[in-house]
Structure formats: structure tokens, C-alpha cells
mmCIF file of C-alpha atoms in Angstrom:
data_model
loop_
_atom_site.group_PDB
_atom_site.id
_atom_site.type_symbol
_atom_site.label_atom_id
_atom_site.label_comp_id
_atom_site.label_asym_id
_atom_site.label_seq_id
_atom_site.Cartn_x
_atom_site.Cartn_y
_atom_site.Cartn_z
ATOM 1 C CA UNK H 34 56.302 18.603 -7.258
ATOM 2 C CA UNK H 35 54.115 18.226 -9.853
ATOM 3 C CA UNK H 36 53.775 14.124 -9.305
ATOM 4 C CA UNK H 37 52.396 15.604 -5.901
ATOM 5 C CA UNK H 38 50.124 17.988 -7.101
ATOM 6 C CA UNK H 39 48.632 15.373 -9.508
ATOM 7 C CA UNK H 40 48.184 12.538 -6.583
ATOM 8 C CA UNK H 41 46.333 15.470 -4.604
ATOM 9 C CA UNK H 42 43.922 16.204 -7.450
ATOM 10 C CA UNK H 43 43.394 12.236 -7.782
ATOM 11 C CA UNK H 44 42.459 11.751 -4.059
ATOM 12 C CA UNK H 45 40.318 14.662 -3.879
ATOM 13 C CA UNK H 46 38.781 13.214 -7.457
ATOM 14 C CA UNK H 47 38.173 10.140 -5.866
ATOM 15 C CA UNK H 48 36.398 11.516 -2.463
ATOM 16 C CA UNK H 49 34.366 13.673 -4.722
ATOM 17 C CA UNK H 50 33.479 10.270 -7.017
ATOM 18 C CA UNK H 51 32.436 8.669 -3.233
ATOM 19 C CA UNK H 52 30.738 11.333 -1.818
ATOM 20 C CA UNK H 53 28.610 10.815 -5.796
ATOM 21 C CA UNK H 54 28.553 7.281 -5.372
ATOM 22 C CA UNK H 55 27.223 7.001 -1.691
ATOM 23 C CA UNK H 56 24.528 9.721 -2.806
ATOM 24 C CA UNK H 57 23.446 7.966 -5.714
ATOM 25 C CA UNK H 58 23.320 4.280 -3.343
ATOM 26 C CA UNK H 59 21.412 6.405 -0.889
ATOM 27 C CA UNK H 60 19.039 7.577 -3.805
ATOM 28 C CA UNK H 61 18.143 3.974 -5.009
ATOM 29 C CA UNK H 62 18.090 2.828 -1.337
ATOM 30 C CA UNK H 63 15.157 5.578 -0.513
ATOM 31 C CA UNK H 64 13.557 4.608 -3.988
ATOM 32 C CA UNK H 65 13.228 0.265 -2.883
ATOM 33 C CA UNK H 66 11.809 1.469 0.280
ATOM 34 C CA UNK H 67 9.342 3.101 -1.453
ATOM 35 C CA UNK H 68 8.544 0.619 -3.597
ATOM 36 C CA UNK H 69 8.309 -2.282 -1.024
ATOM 37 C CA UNK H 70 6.027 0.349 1.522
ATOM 38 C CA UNK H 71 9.028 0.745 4.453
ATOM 39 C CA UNK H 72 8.765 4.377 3.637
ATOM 40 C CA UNK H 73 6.001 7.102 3.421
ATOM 41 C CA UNK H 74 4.257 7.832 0.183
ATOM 42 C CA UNK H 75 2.057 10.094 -1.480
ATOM 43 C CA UNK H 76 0.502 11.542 -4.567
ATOM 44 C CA UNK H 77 -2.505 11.719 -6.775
ATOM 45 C CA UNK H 78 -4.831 8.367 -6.309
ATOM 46 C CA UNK H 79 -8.461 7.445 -4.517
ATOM 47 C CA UNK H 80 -10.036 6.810 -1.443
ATOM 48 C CA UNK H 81 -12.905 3.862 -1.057
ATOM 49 C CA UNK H 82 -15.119 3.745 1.837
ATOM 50 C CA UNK H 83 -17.285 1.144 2.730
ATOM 51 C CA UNK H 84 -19.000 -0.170 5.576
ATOM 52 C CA UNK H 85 -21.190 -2.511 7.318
ATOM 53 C CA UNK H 86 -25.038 -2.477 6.600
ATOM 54 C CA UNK H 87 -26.994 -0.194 8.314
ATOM 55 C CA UNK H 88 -28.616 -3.298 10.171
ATOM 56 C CA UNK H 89 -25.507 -5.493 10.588
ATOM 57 C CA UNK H 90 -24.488 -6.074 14.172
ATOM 58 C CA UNK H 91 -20.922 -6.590 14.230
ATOM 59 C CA UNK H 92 -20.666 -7.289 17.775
ATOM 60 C CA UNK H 93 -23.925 -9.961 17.669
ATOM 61 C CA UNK H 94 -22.436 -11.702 14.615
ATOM 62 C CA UNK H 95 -21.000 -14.583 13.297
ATOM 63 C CA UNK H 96 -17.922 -14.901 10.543
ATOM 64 C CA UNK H 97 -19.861 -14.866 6.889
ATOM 65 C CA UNK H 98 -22.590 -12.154 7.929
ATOM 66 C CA UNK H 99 -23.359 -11.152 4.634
ATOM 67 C CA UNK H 100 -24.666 -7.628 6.036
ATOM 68 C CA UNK H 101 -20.616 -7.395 7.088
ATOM 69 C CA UNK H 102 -17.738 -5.889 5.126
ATOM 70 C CA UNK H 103 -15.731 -9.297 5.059
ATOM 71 C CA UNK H 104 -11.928 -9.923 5.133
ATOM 72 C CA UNK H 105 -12.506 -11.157 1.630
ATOM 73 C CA UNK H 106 -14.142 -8.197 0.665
ATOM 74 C CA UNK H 107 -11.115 -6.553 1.382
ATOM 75 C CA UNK H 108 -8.663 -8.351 0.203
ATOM 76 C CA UNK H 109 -10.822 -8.140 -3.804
ATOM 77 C CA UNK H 110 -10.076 -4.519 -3.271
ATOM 78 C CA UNK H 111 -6.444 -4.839 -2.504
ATOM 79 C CA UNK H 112 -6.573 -7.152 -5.370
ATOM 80 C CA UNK H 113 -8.313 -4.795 -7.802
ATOM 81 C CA UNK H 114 -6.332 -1.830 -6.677
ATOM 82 C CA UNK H 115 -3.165 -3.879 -6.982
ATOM 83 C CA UNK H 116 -4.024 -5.233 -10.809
ATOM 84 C CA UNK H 117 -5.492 -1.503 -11.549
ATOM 85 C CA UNK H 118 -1.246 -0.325 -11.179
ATOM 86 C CA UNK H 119 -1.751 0.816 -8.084
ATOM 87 C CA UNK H 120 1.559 2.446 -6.312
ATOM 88 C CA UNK H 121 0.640 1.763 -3.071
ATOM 89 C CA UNK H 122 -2.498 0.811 -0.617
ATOM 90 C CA UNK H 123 -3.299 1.506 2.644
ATOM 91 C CA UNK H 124 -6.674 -0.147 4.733
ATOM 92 C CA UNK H 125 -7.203 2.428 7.838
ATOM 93 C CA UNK H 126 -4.259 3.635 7.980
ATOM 94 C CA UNK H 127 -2.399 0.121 7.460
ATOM 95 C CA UNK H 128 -0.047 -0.227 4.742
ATOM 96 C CA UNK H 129 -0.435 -2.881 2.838
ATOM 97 C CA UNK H 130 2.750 -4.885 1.659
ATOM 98 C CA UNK H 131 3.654 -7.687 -0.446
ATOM 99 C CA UNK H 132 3.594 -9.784 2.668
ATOM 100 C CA UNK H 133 0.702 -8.480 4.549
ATOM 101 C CA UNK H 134 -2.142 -10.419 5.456
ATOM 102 C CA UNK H 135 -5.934 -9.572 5.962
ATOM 103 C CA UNK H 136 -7.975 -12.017 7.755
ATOM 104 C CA UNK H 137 -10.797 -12.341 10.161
ATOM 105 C CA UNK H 138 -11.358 -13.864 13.365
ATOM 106 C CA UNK H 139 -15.113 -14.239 13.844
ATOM 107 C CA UNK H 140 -16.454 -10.732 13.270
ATOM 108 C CA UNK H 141 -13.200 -9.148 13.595
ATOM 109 C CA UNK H 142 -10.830 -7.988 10.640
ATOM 110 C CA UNK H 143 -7.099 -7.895 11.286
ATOM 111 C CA UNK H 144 -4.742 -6.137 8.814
ATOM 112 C CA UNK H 145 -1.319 -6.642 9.655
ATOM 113 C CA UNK H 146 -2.007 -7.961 12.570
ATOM 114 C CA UNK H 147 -3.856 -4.934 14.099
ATOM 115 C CA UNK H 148 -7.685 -5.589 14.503
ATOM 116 C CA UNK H 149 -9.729 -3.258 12.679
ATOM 117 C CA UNK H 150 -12.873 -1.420 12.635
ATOM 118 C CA UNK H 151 -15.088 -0.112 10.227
ATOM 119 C CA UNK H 152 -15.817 1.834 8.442
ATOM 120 C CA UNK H 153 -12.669 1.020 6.000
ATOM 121 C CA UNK H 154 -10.835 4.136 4.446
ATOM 122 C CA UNK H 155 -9.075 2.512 1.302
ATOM 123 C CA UNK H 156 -6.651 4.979 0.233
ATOM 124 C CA UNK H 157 -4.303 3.939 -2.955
ATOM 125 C CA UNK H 158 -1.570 5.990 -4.868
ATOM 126 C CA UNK H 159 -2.815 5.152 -8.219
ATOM 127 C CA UNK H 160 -4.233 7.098 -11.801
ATOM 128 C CA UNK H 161 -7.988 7.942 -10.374
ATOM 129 C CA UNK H 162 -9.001 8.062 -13.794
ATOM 130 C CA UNK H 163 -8.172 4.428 -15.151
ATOM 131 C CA UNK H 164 -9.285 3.269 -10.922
ATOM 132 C CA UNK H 165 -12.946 4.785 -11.838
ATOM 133 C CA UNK H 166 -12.930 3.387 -15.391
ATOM 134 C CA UNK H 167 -12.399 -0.431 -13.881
ATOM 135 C CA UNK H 168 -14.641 0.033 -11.004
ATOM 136 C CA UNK H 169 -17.266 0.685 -13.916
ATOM 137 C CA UNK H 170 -16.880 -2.496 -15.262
ATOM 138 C CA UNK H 171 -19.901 -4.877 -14.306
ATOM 139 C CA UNK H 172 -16.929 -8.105 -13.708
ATOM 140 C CA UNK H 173 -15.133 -6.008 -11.404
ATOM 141 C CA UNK H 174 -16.278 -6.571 -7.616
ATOM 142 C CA UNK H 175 -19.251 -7.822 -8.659
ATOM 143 C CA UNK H 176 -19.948 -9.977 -5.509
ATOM 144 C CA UNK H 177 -19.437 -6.527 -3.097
ATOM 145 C CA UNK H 178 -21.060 -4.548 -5.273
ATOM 146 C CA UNK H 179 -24.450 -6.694 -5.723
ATOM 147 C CA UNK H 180 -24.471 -6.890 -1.530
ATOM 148 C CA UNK H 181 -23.967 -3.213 -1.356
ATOM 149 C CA UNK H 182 -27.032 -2.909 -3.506
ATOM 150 C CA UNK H 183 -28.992 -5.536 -1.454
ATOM 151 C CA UNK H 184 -28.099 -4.483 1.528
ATOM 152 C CA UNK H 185 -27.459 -0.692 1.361
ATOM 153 C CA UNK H 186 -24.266 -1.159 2.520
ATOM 154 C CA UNK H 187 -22.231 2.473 2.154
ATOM 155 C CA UNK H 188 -19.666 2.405 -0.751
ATOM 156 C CA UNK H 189 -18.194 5.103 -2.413
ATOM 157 C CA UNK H 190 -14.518 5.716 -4.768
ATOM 158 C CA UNK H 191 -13.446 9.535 -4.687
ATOM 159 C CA UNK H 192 -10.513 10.851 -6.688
ATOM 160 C CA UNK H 193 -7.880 12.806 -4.328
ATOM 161 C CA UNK H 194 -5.422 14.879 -5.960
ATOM 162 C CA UNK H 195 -3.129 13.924 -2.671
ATOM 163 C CA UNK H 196 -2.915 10.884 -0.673
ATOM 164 C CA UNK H 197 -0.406 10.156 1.856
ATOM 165 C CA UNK H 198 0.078 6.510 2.713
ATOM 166 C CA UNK H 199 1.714 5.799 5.613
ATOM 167 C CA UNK H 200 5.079 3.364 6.167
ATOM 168 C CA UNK H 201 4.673 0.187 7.101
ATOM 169 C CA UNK H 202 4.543 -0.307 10.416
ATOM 170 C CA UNK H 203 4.496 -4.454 11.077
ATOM 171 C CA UNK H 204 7.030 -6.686 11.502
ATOM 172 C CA UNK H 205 8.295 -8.228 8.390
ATOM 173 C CA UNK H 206 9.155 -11.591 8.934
ATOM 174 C CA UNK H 207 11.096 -13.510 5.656
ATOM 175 C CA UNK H 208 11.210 -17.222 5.205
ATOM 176 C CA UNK H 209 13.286 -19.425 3.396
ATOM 177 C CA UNK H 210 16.121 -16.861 3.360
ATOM 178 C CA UNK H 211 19.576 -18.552 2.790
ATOM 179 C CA UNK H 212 22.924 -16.518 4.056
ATOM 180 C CA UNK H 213 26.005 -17.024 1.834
ATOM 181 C CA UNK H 214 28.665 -17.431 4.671
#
């Protein structure tokens, strides 16, 4: 009887410890997604916003209009965010991922694969305070930041006490990925 009792105690022990376990692996599962953007995300960070010159004519103009935001231009910030600990980034409402690309056809900025327009809305999860201290620095985006000058092209950083990034919403494609069969 008491060899009985004992086994039951075990067993329910051990669907307790599972019920723990599977938690916990659910826990660290929601926490990756986070991490790699498959999953929503918010907190304190900044938004940019920047857009074409007043004069610029992105319908009438060729790739390398210097009065044009520029793929390039936003792929510095993405870069700048990214080196300035940035949790996560989002261009328009795009998430951006270690795999994501931002290029240009012509005039036209895709993000993901999704053509977009401006004016961009940068948001980041990331310290505002240390953001705003690099964005001081004269290296930093020095090649946008002279054209915005020139060219009176909008550009401003405001701290948000909450952003909320959205999940990726692409296709994630992986290459070079071996199975172990």
C-alpha cells in the first residue's frame, strides 16, 4: 500500500516537473522570437522621420537623386540604430530582421520586399538617451545629415517612452541549411 502511494506521488511529481518544463521551453521559445523580430515588441526607444526634399520629384526621378531619401540612407540608419544596441527596428511599419533587405529600384524603396513611400517613420526599441548622444556626434550620418542641411530635407529623432514594433511579416527564406537525417 504504501509502495502505491509512493509511485502515485512520483507520477504526479513528474507531470507537475512537465507541466514546469514545457512552461519554461515555452518561455525561452517566446523570448528567441523576440529576439529574432517573429514576434511583437515594445518599450521605451525613438522615432526618426525623414523625407524627401521639398523640391525632389520622386515620381520624375532617377536612382541617386540626391534631393531623395536613398535606400542607402536607410540602411546607415538601420546600421547606426543597430551598432547604437538597438532592440529592435522597424522602417514604416516593416520590421527589420537579420535577413531583411532594403533596396531600391529606380526611385522606389523596397523593405522586405514591400515598396515603400515616404516619408520614413524609423521607430527602434532602444535607450533614447545614448540614440541622441550618437546622433550628436559629427562622424555619425554625416553624409545624410550634410544633404539634409543642403537640401532642407525634413529630419528629426524624438524620444518615445513607448514604441510598439510590429512582427515580422516577410517570408524568411534560409540558405545553406543542412538536415541531420
Amino acid at each position: 500500500n504504501r509502495i502505491s502511494e509512493v509511485r502515485s506521488q512520483i507520477e504526479e511529481q513528474q507531470k507537475n516537473n512537465e507541466q514546469i518544463i514545457s512552461r519554461a521551453k515555452l518561455s525561452i521559445l517566446e523570448e528567441q522570437k523576440e529576439k529574432i523580430g517573429l514576434s511583437i515588441n515594445k518599450g521605451q526607444g525613438i522615432t526618426l522621420f525623414l523625407d524627401d526634399s521639398p523640391g525632389g520629384k520622386r515620381d520624375l526621378s532617377v536612382e541617386g537623386d540626391e534631393s531623395l531619401v536613398q535606400a542607402a540612407d536607410l540602411r546607415d540608419i538601420v546600421n547606426f540604430l543597430r551598432t547604437s544596441g538597438a532592440d529592435a527596428i522597424s522602417i514604416n511599419q516593416q520590421r527589420i530582421i537579420a535577413s531583411s533587405s532594403i533596396s531600391a529600384v529606380g526611385a522606389s524603396i523596397l523593405v522586405n520586399n514591400f515598396h515603400l513611400t515616404p516619408p520614413f517613420v524609423i521607430n527602434a526599441v532602444a535607450d533614447p538617451d545614448f540614440i541622441f548622444q550618437r546622433f550628436q556626434e559629427n562622424s555619425v550620418l554625416s553624409d545624410l545629415k550634410s544633404r539634409v542641411q543642403k537640401l532642407q530635407m525634413p529630419l528629426t529623432l524624438k524620444r518615445e517612452e513607448q514604441v510598439v514594433l510590429p512582427a515580422f511579416s516577410g517570408n524568411i527564406q534560409f540558405h545553406f541549411l543542412k538536415s541531420k537525417a
